[in-house]
GROMACS .gro file of C-alpha atoms in nm:
model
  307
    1UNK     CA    1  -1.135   1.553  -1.792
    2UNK     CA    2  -0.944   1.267  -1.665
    3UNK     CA    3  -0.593   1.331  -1.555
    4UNK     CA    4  -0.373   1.058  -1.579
    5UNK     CA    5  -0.024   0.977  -1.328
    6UNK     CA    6   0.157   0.712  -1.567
    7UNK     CA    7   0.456   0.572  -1.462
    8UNK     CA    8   0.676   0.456  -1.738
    9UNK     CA    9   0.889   0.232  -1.574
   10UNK     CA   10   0.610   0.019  -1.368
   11UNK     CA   11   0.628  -0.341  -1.492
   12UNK     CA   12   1.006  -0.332  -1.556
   13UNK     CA   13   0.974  -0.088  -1.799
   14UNK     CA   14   0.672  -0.226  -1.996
   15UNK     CA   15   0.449   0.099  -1.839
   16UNK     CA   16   0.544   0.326  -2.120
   17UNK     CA   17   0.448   0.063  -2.388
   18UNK     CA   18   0.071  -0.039  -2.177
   19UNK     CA   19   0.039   0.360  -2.176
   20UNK     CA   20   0.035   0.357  -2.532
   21UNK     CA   21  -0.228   0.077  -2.558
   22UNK     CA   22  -0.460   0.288  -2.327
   23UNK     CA   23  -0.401   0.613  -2.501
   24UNK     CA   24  -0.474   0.418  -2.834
   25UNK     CA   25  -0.840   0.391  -2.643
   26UNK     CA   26  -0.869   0.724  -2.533
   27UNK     CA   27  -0.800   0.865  -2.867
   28UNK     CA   28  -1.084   0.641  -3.045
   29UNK     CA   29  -1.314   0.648  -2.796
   30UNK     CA   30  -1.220   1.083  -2.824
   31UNK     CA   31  -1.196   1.096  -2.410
   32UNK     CA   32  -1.079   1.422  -2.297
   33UNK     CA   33  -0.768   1.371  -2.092
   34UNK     CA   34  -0.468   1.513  -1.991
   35UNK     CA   35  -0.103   1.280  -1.872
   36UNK     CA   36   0.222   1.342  -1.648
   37UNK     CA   37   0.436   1.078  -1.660
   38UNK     CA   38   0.654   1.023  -1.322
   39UNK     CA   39   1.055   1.073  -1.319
   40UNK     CA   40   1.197   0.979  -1.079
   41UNK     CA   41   1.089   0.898  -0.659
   42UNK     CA   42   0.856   1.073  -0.530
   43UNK     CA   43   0.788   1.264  -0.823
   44UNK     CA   44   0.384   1.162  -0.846
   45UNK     CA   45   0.338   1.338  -0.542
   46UNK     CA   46   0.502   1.683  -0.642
   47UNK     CA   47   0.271   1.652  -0.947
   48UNK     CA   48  -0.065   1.571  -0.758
   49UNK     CA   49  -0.027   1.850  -0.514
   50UNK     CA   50   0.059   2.112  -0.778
   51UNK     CA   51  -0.250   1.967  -0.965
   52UNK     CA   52  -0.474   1.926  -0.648
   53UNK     CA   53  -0.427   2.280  -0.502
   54UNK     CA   54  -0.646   2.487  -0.685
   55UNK     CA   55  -0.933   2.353  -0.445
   56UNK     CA   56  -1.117   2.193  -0.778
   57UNK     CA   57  -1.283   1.881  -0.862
   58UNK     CA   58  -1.009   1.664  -1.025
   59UNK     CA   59  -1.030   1.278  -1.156
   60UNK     CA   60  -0.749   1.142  -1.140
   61UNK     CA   61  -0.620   0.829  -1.274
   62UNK     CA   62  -0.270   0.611  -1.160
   63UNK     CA   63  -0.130   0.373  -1.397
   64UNK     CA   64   0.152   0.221  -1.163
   65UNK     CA   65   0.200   0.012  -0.870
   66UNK     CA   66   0.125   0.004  -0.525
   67UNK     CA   67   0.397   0.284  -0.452
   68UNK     CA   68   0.305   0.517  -0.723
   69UNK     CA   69  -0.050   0.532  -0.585
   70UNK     CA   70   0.095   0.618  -0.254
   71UNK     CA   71   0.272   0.861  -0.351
   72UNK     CA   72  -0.018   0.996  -0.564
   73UNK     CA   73  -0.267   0.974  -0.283
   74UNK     CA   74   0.006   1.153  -0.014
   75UNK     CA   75   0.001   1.445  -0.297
   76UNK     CA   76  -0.371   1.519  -0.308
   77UNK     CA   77  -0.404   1.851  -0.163
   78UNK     CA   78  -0.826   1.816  -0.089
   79UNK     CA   79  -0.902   1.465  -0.044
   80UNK     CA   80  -1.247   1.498  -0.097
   81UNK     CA   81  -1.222   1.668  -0.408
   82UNK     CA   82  -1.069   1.437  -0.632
   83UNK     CA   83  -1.227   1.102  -0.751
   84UNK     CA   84  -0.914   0.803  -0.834
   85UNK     CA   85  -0.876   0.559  -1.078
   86UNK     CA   86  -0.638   0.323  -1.058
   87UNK     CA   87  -0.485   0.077  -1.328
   88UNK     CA   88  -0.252  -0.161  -1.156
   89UNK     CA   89   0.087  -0.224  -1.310
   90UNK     CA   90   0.252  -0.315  -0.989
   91UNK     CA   91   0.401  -0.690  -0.890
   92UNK     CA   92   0.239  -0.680  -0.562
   93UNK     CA   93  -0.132  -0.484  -0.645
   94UNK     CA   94  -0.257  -0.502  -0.271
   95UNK     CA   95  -0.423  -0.177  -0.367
   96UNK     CA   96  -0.631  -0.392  -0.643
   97UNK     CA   97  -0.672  -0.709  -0.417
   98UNK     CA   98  -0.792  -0.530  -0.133
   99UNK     CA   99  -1.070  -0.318  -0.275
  100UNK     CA  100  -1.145  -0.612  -0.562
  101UNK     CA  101  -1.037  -0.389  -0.865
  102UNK     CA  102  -0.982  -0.558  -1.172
  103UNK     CA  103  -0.611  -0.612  -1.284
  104UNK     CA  104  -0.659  -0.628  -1.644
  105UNK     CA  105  -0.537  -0.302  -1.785
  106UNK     CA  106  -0.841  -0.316  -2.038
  107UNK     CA  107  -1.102  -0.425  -1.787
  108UNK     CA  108  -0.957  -0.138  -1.527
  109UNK     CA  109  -0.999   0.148  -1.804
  110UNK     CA  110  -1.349   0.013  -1.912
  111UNK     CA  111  -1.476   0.062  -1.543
  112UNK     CA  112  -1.289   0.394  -1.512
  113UNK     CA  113  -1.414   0.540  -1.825
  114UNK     CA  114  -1.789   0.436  -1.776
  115UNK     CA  115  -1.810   0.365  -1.368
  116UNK     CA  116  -2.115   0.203  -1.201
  117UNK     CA  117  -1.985   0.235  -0.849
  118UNK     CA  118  -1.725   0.452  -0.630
  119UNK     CA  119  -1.653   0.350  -0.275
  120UNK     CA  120  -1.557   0.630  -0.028
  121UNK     CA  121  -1.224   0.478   0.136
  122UNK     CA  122  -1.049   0.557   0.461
  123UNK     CA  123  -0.679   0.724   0.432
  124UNK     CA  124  -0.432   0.654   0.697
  125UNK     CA  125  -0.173   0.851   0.786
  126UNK     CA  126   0.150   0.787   0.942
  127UNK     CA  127   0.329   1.047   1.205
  128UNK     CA  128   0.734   0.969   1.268
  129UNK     CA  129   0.984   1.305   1.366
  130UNK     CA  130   0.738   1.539   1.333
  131UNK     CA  131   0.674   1.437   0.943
  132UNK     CA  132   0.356   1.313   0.808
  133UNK     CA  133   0.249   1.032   0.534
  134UNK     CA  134  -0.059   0.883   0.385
  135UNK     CA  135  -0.080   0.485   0.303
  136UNK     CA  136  -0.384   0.342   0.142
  137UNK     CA  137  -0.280  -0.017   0.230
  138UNK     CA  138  -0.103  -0.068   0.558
  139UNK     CA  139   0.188   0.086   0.727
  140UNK     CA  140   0.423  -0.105   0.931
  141UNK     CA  141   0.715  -0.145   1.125
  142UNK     CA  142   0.926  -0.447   1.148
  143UNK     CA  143   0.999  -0.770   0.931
  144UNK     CA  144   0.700  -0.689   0.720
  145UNK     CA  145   0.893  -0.298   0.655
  146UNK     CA  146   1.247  -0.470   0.658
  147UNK     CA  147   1.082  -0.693   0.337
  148UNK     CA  148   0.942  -0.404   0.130
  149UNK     CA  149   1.263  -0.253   0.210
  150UNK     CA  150   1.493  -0.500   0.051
  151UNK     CA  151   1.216  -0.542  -0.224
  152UNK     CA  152   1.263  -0.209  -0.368
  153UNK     CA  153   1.647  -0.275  -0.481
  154UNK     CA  154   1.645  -0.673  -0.542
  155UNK     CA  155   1.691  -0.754  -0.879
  156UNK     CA  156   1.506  -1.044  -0.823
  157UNK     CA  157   1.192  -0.866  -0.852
  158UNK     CA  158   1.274  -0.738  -1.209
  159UNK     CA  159   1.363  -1.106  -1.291
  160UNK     CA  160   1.049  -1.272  -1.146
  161UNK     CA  161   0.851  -0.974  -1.327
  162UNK     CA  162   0.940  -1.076  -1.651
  163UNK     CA  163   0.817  -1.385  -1.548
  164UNK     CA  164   0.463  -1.294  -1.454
  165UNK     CA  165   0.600  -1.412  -1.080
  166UNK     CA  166   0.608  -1.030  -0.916
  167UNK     CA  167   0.424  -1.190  -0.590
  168UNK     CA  168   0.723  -1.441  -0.552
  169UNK     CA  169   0.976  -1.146  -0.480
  170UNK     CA  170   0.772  -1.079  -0.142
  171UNK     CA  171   0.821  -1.472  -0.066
  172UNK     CA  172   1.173  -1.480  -0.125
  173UNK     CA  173   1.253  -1.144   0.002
  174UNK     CA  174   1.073  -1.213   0.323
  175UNK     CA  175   1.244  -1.566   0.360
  176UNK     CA  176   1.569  -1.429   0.399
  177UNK     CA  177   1.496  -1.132   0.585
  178UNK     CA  178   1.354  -1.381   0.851
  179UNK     CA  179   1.674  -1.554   0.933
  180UNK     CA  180   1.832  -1.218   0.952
  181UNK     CA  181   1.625  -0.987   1.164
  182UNK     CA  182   1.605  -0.994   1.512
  183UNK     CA  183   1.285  -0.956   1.759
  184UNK     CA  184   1.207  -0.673   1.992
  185UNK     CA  185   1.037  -0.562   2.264
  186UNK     CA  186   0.722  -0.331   2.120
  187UNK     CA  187   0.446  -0.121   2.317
  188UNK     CA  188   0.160  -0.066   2.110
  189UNK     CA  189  -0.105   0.201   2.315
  190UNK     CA  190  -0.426   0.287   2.104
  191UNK     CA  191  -0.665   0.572   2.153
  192UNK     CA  192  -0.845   0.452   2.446
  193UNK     CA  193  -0.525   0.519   2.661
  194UNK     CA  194  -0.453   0.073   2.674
  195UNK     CA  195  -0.099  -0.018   2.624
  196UNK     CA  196  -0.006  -0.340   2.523
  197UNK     CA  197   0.369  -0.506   2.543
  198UNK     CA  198   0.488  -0.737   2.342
  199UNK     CA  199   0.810  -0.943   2.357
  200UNK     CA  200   1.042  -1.103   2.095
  201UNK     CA  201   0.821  -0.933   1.836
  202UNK     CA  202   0.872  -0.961   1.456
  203UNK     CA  203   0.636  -0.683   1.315
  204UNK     CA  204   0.352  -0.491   1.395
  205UNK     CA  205   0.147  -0.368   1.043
  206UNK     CA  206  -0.137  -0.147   1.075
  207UNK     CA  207  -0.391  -0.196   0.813
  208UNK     CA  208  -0.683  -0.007   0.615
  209UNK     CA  209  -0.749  -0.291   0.406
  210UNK     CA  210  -0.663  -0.670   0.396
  211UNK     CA  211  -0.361  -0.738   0.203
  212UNK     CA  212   0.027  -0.659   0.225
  213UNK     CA  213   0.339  -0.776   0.028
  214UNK     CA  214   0.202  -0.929  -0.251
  215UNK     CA  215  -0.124  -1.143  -0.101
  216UNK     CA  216  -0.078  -1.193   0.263
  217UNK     CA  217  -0.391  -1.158   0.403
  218UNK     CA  218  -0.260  -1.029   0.732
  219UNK     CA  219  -0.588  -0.858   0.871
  220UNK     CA  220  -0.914  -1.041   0.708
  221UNK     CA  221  -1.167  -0.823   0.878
  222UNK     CA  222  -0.980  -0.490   0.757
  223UNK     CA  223  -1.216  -0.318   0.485
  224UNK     CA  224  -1.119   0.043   0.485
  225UNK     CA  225  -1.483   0.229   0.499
  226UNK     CA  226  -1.523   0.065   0.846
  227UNK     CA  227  -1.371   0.402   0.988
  228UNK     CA  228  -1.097   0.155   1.173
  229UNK     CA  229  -0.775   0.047   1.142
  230UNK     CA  230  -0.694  -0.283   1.211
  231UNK     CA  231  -0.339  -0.412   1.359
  232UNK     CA  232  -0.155  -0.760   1.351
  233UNK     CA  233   0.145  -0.803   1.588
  234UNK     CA  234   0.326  -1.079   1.572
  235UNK     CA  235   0.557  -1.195   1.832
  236UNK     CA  236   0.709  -1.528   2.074
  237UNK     CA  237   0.743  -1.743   1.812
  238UNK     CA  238   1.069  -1.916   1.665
  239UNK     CA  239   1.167  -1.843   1.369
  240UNK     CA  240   1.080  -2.198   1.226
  241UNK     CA  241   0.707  -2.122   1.283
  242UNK     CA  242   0.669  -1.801   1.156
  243UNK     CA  243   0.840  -1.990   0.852
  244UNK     CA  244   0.599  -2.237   0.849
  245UNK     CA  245   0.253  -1.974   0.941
  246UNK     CA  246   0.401  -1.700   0.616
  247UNK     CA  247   0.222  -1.933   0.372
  248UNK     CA  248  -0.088  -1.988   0.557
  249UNK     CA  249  -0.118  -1.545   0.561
  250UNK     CA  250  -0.242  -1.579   0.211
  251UNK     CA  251  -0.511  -1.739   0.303
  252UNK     CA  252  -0.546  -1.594   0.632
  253UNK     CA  253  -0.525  -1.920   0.808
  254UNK     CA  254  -0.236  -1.744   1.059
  255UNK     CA  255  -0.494  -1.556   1.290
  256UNK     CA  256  -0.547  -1.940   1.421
  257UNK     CA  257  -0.238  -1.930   1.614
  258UNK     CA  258  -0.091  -1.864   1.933
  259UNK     CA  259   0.185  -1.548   1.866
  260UNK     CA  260  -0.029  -1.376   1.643
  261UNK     CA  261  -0.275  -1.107   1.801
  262UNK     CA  262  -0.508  -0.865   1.604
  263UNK     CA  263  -0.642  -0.556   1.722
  264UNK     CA  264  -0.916  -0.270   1.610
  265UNK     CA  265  -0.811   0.088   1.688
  266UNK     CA  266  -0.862   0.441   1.544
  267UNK     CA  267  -0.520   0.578   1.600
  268UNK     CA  268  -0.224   0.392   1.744
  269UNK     CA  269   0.161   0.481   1.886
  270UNK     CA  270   0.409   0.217   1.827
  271UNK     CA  271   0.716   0.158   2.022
  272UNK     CA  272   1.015  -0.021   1.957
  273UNK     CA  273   1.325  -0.099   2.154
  274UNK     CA  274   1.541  -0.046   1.875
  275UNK     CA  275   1.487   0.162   1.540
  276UNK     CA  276   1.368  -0.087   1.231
  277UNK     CA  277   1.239  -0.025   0.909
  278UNK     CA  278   0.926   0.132   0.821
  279UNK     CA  279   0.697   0.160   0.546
  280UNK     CA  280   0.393   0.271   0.387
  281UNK     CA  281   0.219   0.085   0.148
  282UNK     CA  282   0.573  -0.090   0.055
  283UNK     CA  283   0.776   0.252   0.065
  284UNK     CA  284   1.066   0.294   0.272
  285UNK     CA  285   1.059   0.522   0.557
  286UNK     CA  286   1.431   0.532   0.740
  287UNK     CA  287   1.470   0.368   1.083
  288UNK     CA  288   1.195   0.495   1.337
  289UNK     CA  289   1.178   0.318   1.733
  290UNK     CA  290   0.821   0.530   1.765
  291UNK     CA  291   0.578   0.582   1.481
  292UNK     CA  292   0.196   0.737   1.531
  293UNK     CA  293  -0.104   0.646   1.295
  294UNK     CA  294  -0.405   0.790   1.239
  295UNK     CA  295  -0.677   0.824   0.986
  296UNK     CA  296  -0.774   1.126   0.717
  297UNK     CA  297  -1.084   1.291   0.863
  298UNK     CA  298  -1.201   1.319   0.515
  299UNK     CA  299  -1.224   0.988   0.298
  300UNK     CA  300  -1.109   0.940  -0.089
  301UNK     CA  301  -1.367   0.854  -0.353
  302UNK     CA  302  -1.240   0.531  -0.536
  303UNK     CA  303  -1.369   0.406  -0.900
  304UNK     CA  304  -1.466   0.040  -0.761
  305UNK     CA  305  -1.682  -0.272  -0.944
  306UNK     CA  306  -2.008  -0.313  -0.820
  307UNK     CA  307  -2.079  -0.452  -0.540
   0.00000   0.00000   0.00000
């Protein structure tokens, strides 16, 4: 039985209307299943953990973006007791990128219904006043938070969606939000006691896998089943070259320079002179000036192509 977490207005509103096409399959193809479709914020995660808590084997399956898998995954009661699907619907699909998933809704529920291969996938969790939340991407704190931030209520995005230009919102979000924010003084102390300061910093992201914000490939070795998290903190740099380095993050040309360092770390405590905006996995968190990550001691069993 496949439960799927649809949410209708993914896509601008198209989600409903691409759940129909996949429930047109499931009905031919006569594939048990069972849907909840999302309402409102935060509302995937109230459904998983009322699903999730009966301690049973559950496969579950996200039609949405980036957020409404987070929220799905910070739901799951028993981590390793559910299996996930995902069908990406989102503008940004880091999720997708970062663990190679197809993107075509047809091609996704082909390898769902009839999967070859499942990767078991790291979960990290962030800790900020005394509350707790799972990211399958990246959390961060900073520019890269302040962008995902101000993504969530452009109307740009909606605009650029309709346009089959989602990963442009990031650009032009991020753009602005440079010549806006200002840099801070950040202490970043891993597990093996080392505390590192950094001046005029812009963000610090801690990754499980590669991508962020639509494409930038901030951490290229991050894989999330290396039992790591990886961290990029970027900081003494004018404005005018982290303008002219954003572009070359896509490729992952930026880990060249001078101003950007990149660290390896199990769990990490992040310290900022002055409260910014956090996220996970594009969500907002409010303003935090100390955030803790860590990682699930139990993985998640992901639906994946093969290798």
């Amino acid at each position: 039985m496949y439960t799927f977490i649809a949410n209708p207005n993914a896509r601008s509103g198209r989600g409903i209307l691409l759940w129909k096409q996949i429930e047109k399959i499931l009905l031919e193809k006569e594939i048990a299943y069972n849907v909840l479709f999302t309402k409102y914020q935060h509302h995937a995660t109230r459904l998983v953990h009322d699903l999730t808590s009966d301690d049973a084997p559950h496969t579950i399956v996200v039609l949405g973006g980036d957020g409404t898998l987070n929220e799905v995954i910070d739901g799951i009661r028993y981590l390793d007791k559910v299996t996930l699907g995902y069908i990406p619907l989102g503008s940004g699909n880091d999720f997708a990128r970062g663990l190679g998933l197809p993107t075509d809704i047809h091609s996704a529920l082909e390898q769902i219904l009839s999967p070859s291969h499942y990767t078991a996938m790291n979960v990290g969790v962030l800790d900020y006043e005394n509350k707790h939340r799972r990211f399958a991407v990246s959390t961060g704190i900073g520019f890269d938070a302040a962008v995902c931030h101000q993504v969530m209520v452009t109307p740009l995005k909606a605009f650029l969606n309709r346009l089959k230009l989602g990963k442009l919102t990031y650009l032009g979000v991020a753009l602005h939000k440079l010549l806006t924010l200002k840099p801070v003084t950040m202490t970043v102390t891993t597990e093996t006691g080392e505390t590192k300061t950094y001046h005029n910093v812009y963000f610090t992201a801690v990754m499980n896998l590669k991508y962020e914000g639509g494409g930038f490939n901030f951490c290229p070795a991050a894989s999330g089943t290396d039992d790591r998290l990886d961290i990029i903190t970027v900081s003494e740099l004018t404005r005018l070259k982290v303008l002219c380095l954003l572009p070359t993050a896509f490729k992952g040309w930026h880990t060249r320079f001078r101003g950007i360092t990149l660290d390896t770390c199990t769990e990490v405590t992040i310290t900022s002179d002055r409260a910014l905006p956090v996220h996970t996995d594009g969500e907002p968190v409010f303003l935090q000036s100390d955030i803790h990550v860590h990682l699930e001691k139990e993985k998640l069993c992901i639906i994946t192509p093969c290798k």
